[in-house]
mmCIF file of C-alpha atoms and ligand atoms in Angstrom:
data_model
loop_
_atom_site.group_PDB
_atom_site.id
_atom_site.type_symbol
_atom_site.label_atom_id
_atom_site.label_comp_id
_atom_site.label_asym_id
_atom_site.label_seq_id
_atom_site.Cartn_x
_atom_site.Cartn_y
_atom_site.Cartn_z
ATOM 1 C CA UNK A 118 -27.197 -88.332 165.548
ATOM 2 C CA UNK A 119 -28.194 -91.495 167.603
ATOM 3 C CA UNK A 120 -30.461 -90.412 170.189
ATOM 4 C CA UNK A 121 -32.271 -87.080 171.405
ATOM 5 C CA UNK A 122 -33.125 -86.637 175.139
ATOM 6 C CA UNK A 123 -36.290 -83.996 174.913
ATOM 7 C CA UNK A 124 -38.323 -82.416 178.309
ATOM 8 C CA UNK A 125 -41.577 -82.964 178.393
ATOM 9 C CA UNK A 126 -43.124 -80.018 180.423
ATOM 10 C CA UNK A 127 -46.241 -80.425 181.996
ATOM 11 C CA UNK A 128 -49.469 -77.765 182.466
ATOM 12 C CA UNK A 129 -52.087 -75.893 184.622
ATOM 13 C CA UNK A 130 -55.548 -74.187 183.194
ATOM 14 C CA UNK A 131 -55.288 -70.562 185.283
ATOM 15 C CA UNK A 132 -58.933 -70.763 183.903
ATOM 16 C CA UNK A 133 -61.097 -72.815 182.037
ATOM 17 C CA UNK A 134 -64.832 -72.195 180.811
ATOM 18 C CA UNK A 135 -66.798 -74.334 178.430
ATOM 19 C CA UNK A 136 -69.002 -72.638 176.094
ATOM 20 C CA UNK A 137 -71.137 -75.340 174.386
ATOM 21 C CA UNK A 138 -70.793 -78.653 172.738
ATOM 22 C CA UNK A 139 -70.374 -78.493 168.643
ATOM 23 C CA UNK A 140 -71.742 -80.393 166.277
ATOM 24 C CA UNK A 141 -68.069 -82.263 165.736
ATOM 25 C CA UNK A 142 -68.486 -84.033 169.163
ATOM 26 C CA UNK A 143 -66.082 -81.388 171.002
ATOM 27 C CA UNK A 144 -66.390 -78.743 173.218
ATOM 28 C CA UNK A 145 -65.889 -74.917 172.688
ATOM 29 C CA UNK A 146 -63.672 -74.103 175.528
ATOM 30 C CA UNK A 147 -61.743 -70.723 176.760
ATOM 31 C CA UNK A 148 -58.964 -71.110 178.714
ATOM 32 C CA UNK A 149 -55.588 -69.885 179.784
ATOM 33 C CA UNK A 150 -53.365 -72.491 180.012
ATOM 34 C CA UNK A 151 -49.811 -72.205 181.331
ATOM 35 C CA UNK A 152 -46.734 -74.383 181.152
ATOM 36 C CA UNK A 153 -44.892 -75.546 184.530
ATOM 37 C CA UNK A 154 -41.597 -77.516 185.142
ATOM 38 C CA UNK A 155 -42.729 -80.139 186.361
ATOM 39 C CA UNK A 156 -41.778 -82.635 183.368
ATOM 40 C CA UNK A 157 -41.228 -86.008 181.940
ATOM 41 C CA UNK A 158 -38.135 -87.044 180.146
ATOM 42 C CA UNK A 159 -38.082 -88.723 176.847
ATOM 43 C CA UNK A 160 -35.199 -90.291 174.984
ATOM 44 C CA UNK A 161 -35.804 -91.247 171.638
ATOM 45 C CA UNK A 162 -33.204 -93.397 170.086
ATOM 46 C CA UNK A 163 -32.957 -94.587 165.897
ATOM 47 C CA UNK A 164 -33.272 -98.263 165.716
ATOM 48 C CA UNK A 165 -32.756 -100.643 162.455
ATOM 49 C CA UNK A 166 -36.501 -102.012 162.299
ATOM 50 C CA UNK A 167 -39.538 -99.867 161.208
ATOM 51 C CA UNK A 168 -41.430 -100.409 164.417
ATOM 52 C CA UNK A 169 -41.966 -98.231 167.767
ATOM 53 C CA UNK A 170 -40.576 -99.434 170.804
ATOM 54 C CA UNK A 171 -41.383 -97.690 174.209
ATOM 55 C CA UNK A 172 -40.326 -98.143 177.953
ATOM 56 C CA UNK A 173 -41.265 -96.781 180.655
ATOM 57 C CA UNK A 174 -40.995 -96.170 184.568
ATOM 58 C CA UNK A 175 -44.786 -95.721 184.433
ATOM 59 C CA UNK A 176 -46.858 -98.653 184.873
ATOM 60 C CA UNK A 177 -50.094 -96.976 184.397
ATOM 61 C CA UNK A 178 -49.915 -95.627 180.930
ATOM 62 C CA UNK A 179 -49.764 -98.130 178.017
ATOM 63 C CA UNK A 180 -47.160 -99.505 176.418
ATOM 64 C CA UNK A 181 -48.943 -99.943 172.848
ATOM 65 C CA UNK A 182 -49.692 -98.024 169.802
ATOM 66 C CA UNK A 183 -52.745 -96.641 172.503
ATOM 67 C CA UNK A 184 -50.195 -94.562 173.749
ATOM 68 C CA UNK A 185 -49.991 -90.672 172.446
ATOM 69 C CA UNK A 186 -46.079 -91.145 172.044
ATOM 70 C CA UNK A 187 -46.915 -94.282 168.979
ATOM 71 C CA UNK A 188 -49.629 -91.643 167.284
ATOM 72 C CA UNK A 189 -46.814 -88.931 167.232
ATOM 73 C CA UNK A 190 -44.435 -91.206 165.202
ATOM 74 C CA UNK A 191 -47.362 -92.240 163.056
ATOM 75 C CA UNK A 192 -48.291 -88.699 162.151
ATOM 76 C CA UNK A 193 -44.432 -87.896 161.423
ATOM 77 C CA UNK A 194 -43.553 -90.985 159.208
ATOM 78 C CA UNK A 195 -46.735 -89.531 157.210
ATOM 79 C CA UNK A 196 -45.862 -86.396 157.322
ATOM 80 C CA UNK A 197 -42.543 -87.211 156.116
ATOM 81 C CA UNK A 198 -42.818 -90.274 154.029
ATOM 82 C CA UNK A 199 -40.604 -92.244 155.976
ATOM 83 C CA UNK A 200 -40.100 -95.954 156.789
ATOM 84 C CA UNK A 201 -38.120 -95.245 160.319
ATOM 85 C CA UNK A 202 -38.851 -96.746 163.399
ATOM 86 C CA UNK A 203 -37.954 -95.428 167.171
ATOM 87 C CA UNK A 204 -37.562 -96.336 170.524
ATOM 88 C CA UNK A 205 -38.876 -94.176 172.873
ATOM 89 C CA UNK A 206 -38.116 -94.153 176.830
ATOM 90 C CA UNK A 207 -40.918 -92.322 179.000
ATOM 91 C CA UNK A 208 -39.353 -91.399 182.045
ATOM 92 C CA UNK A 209 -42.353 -90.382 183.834
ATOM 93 C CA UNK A 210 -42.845 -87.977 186.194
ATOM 94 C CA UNK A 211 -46.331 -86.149 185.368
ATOM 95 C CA UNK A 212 -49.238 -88.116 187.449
ATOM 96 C CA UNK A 213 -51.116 -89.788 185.020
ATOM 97 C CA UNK A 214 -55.029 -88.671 183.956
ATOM 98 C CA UNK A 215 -54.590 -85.831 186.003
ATOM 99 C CA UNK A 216 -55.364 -83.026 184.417
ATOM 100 C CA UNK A 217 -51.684 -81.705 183.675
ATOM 101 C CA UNK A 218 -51.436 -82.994 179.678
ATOM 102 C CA UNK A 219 -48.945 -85.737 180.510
ATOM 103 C CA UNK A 220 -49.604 -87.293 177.427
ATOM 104 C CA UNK A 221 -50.181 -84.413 175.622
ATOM 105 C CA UNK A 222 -46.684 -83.123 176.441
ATOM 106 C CA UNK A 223 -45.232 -86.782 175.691
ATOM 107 C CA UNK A 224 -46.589 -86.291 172.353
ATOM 108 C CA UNK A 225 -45.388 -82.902 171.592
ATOM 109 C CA UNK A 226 -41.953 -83.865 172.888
ATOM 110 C CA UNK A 227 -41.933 -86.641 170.248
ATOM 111 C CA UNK A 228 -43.038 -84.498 167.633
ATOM 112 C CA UNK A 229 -40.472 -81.825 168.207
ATOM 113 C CA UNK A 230 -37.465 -84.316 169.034
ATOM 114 C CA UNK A 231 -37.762 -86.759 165.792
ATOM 115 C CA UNK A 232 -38.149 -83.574 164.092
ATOM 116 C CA UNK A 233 -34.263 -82.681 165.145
ATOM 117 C CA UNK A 234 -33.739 -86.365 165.392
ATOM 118 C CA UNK A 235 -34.274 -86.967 161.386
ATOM 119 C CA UNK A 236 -33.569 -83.236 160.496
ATOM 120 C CA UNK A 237 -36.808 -82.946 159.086
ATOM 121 C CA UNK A 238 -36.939 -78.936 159.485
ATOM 122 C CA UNK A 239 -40.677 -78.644 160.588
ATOM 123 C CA UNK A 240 -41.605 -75.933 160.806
ATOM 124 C CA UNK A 241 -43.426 -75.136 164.584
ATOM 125 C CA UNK A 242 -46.704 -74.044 162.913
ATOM 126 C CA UNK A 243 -46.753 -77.104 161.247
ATOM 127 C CA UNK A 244 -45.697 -78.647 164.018
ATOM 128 C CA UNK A 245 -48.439 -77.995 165.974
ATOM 129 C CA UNK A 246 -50.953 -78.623 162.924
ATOM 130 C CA UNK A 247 -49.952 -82.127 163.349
ATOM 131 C CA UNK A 248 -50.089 -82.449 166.953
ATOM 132 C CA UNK A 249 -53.870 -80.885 166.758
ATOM 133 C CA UNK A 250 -54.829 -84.218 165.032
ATOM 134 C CA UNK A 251 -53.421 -85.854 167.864
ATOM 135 C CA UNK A 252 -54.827 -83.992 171.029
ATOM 136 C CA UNK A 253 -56.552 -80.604 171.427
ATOM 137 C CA UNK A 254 -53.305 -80.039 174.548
ATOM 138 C CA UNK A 255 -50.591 -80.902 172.039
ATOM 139 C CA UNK A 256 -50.120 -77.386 170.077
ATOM 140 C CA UNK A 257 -49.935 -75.814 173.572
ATOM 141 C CA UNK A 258 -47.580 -78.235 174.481
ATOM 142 C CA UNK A 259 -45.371 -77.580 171.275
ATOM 143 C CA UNK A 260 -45.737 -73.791 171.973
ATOM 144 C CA UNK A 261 -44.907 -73.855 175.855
ATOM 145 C CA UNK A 262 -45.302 -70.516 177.998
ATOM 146 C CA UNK A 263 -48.750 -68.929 178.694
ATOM 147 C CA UNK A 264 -51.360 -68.886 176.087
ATOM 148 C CA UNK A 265 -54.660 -68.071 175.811
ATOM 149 C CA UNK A 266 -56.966 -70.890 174.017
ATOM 150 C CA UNK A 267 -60.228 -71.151 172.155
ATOM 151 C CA UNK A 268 -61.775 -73.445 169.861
ATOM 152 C CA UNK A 269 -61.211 -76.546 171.250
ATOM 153 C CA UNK A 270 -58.035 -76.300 172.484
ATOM 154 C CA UNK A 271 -56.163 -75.198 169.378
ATOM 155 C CA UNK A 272 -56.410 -71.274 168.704
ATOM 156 C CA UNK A 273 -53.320 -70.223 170.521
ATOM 157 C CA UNK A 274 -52.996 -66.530 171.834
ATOM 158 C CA UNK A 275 -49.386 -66.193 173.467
ATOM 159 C CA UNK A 276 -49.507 -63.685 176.052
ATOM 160 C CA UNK A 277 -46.974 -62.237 178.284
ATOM 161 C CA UNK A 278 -45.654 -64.982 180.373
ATOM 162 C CA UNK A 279 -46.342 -65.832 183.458
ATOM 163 C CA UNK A 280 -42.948 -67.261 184.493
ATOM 164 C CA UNK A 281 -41.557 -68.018 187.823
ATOM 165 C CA UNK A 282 -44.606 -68.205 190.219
ATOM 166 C CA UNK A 283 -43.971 -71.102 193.117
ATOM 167 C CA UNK A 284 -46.745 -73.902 192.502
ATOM 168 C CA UNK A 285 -47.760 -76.329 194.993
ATOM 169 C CA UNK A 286 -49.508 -79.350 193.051
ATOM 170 C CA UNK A 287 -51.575 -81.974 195.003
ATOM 171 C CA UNK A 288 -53.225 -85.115 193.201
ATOM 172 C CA UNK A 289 -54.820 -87.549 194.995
ATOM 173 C CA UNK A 290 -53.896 -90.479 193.055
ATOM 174 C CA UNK A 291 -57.020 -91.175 191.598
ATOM 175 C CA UNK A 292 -57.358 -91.227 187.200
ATOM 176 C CA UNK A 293 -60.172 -88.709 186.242
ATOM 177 C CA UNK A 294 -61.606 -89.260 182.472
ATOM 178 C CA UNK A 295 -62.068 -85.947 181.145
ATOM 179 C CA UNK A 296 -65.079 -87.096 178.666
ATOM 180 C CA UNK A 297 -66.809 -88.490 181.455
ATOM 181 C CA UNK A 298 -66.635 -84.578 182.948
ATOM 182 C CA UNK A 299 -67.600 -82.868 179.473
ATOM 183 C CA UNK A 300 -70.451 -85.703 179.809
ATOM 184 C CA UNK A 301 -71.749 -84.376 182.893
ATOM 185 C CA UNK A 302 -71.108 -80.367 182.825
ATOM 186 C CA UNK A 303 -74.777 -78.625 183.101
ATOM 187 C CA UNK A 304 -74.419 -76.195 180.370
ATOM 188 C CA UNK A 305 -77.666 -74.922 180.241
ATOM 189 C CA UNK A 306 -78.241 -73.247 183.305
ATOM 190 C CA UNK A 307 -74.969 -71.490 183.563
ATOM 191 C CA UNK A 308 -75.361 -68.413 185.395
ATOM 192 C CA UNK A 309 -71.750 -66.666 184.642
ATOM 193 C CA UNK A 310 -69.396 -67.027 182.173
ATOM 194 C CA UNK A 311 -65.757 -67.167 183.695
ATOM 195 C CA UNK A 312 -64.130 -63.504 182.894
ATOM 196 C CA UNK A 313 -60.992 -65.167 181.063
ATOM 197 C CA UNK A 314 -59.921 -61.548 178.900
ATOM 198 C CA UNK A 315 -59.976 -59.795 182.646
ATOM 199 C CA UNK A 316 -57.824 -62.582 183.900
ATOM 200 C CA UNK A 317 -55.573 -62.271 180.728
ATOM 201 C CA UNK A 318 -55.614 -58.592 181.322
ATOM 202 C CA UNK A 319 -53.856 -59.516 185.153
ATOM 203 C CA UNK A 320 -51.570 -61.576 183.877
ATOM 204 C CA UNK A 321 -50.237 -58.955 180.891
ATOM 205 C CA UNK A 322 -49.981 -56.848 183.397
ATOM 206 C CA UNK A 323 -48.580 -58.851 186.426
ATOM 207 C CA UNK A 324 -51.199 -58.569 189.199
ATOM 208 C CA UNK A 325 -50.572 -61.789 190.539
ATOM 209 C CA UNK A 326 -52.583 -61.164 193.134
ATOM 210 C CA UNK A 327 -55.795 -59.912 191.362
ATOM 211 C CA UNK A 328 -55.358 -63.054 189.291
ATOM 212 C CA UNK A 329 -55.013 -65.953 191.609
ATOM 213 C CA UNK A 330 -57.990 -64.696 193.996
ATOM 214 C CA UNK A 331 -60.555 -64.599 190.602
ATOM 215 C CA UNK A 332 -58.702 -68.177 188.620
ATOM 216 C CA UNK A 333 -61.826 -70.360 187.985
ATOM 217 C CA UNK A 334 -62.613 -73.740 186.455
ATOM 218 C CA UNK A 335 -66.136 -74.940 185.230
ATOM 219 C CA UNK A 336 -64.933 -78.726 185.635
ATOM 220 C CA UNK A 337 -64.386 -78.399 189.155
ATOM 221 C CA UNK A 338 -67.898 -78.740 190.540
ATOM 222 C CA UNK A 339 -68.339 -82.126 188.646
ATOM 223 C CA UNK A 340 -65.310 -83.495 189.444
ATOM 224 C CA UNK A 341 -65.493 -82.476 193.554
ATOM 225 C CA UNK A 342 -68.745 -84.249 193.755
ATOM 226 C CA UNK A 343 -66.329 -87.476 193.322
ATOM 227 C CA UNK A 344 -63.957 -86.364 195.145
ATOM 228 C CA UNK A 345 -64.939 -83.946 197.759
ATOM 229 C CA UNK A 346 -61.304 -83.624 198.977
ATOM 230 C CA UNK A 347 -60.452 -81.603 196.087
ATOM 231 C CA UNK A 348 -62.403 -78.724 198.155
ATOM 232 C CA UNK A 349 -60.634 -79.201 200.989
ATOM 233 C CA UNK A 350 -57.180 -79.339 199.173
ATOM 234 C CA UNK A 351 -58.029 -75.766 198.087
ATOM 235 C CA UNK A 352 -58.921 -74.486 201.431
ATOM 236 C CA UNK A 353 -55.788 -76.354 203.354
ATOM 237 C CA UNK A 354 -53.724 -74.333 200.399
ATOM 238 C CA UNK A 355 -55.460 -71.193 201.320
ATOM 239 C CA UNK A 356 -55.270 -71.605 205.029
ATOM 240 C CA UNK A 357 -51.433 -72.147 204.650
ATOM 241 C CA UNK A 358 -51.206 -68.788 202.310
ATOM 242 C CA UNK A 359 -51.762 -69.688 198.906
ATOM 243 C CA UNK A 360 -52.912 -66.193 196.768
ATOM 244 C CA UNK A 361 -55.068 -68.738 194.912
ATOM 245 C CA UNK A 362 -56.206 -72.217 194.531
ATOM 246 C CA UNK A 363 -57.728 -74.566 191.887
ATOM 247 C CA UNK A 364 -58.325 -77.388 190.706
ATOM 248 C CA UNK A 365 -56.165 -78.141 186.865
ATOM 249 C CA UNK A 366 -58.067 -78.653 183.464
ATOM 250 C CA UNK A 367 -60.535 -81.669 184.516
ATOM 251 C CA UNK A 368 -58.514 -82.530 187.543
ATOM 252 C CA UNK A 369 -57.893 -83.615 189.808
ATOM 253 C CA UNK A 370 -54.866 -82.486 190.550
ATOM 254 C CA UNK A 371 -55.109 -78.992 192.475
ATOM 255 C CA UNK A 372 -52.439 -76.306 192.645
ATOM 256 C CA UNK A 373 -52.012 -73.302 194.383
ATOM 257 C CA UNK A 374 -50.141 -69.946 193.199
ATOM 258 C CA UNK A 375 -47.582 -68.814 196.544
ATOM 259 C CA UNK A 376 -45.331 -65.666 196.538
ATOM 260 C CA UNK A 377 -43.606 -66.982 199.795
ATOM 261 C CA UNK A 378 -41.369 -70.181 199.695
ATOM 262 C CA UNK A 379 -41.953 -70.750 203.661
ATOM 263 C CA UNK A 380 -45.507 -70.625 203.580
ATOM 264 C CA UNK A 381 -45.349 -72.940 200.313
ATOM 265 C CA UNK A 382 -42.914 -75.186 202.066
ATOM 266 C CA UNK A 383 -45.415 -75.421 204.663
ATOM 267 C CA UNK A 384 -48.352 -76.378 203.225
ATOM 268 C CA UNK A 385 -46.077 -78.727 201.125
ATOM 269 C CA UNK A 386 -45.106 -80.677 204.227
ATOM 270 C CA UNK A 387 -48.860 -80.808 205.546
ATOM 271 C CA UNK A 388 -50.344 -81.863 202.281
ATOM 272 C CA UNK A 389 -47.921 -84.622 202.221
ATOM 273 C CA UNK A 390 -49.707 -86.710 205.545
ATOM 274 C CA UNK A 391 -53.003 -86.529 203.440
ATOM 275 C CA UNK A 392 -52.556 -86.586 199.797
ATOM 276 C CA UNK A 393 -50.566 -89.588 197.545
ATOM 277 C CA UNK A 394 -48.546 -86.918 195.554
ATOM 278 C CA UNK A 395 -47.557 -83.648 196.179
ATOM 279 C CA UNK A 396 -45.134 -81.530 194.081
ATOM 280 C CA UNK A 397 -43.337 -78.508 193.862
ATOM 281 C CA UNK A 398 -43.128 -76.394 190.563
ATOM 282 C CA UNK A 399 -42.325 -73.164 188.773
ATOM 283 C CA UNK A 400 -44.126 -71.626 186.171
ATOM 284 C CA UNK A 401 -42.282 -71.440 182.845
HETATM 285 P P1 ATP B 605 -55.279 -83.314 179.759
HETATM 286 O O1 ATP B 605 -54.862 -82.354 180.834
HETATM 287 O O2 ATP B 605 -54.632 -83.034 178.409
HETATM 288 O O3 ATP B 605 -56.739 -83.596 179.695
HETATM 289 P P2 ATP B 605 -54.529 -85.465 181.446
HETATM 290 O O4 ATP B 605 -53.300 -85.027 182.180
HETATM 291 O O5 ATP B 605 -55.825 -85.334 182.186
HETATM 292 O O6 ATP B 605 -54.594 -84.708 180.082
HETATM 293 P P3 ATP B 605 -53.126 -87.738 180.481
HETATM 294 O O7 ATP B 605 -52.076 -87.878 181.532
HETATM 295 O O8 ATP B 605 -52.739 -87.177 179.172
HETATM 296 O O9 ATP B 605 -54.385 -86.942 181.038
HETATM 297 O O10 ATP B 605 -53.759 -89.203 180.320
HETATM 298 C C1 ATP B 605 -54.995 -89.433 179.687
HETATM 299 C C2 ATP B 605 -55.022 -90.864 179.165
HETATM 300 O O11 ATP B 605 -54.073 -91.002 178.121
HETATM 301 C C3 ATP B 605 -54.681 -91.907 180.212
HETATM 302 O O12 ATP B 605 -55.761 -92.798 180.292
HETATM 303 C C4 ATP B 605 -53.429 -92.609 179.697
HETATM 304 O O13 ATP B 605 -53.480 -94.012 179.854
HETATM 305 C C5 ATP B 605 -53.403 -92.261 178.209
HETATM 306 N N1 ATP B 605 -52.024 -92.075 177.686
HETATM 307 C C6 ATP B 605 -51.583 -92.457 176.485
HETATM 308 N N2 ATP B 605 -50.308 -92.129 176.306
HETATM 309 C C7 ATP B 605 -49.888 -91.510 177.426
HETATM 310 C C8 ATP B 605 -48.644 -90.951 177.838
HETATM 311 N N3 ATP B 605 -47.569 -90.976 177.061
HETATM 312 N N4 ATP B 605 -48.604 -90.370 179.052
HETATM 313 C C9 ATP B 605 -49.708 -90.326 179.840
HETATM 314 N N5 ATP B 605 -50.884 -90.856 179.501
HETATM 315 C C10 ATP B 605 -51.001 -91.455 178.308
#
């Protein structure tokens, strides 16, 4: 085999809490997080020389061994003991910084396609033990569906999935740093925590409703004091009939859950006069 064309499938946080900051420099976290279609396209092809080369349509990520993609070669050729290079084309489609694990899912999709690539017979466990060293997203990425997550990131729960729900998602163009939003959460004088096994609980049992009116996010605060629009994203989504609105992991992209394809279709068409991006997606 020559090449491998893998899809890279982005994500939402239905919730996300923070607990408190560890002594490793992370952050305990409990979220659900839950895969969507909207995706980038990688094509990974065997070259002669032991080097990475990648392309992309993106001109805002990099094009160096910075980027997540170079990491996930360097971790395989480890893992592997090989001497193999790669060239990798990004064909992005995933806003950039924005909350959805664009390069988190770039990674995993590099992970999982030089595994077929080089029939290297990973297994997915270990899979995903290598992508943990790369990104606290990247075993969710490699596991896909809905999950529940704790630890930083990396104790998976699968639960029932929560497939097929329409998604409006609206980013406003603008690159959010998601340590500079850990840096500035006010963890001491939390009131609530967010009720993520009651949400879990909706979605096992498929009260889409019950879940998308109580779908929280601790980040959001911080990250609307930037951007106030992000609040009035939410509310234009709820006007035009969203069950739910928020914003995704530390934004600031902001989705909303619709059962109606009118009403999505809608809002879609307003959002589009005031916000740089707006996309349609399912739930996977
Ligand atoms: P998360 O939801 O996992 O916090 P995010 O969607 O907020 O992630 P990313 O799109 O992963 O953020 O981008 C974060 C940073 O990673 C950006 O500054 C970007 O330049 C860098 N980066 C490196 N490689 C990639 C890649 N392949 N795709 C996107 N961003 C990348």
């Amino acid at each position: 085999m020559e090449e491998v064309v893998i899809e890279a499938y982005g994500k939402i946080n239905l919730a996300l809490d923070v607990l408190y900051p560890r002594d490793d420099g992370y952050h305990e976290i409990d979220t659900i997080m839950q895969q969507i279609d909207l995706k980038d396209t990688l094509i990974l092809r065997n070259i002669d020389e032991d080097k990475v080369i990648i392309e992309s349509n993106c001109k805002d990520i990099p094009l160096d061994e910075t980027n997540l993609v170079y990491k996930a070669w360097e971790k395989i050729v480890k893992e592997a003991n090989l001497k193999r290079g790669i060239h990798i084309t990004i064909h992005k489609n995933i806003p950039v910084a924005a909350g959805l694990a664009g390069g988190s899912t770039n990674a995993a999709a590099v992970l999982k396609g030089l595994n077929i690539l080089w029939d290297l017979n990973l297994s997915q466990k270990r899979l995903m033990e290598i992508g943990m060293e790369i990104g606290a997203d990247v075993p969710f990425c490699i596991l896909g569906g809905t999950a529940h997550a704790k630890g930083i990131g990396e104790k998976l729960t699968r639960i029932k999935s929560f497939s097929n729900k329409l998604i409006l998602l609206a980013n406003i163009g603008k690159e959010v740093s998601t340590a500079d939003v850990y840096d500035r959460l006010d963890l001491q004088n939390r009131q609530d925590r967010i009720p993520i096994d009651k949400l879990v609980e909706y979605i096992e049992e498929d009260m889409v409703i019950e879940l998308s009116q109580n779908i929280a996010n601790v980040m959001e605060s911080v990250v609307i004091e930037d951007y106030p629009v992000i609040a009035e994203i939410k509310e234009h989504m709820m006007r035009h009939g969203a069950l739910g609105s928020l914003m995704s992991g530390s934004g600031p992209t902001v989705f909303g859950i619709f059962d109606d394809e009118e009403k999505l279709l809608r809002c879609k068409e307003f959002l589009e006069r005031k916000v740089e991006k707006v996309f349609l997606a399912k739930t996977i």
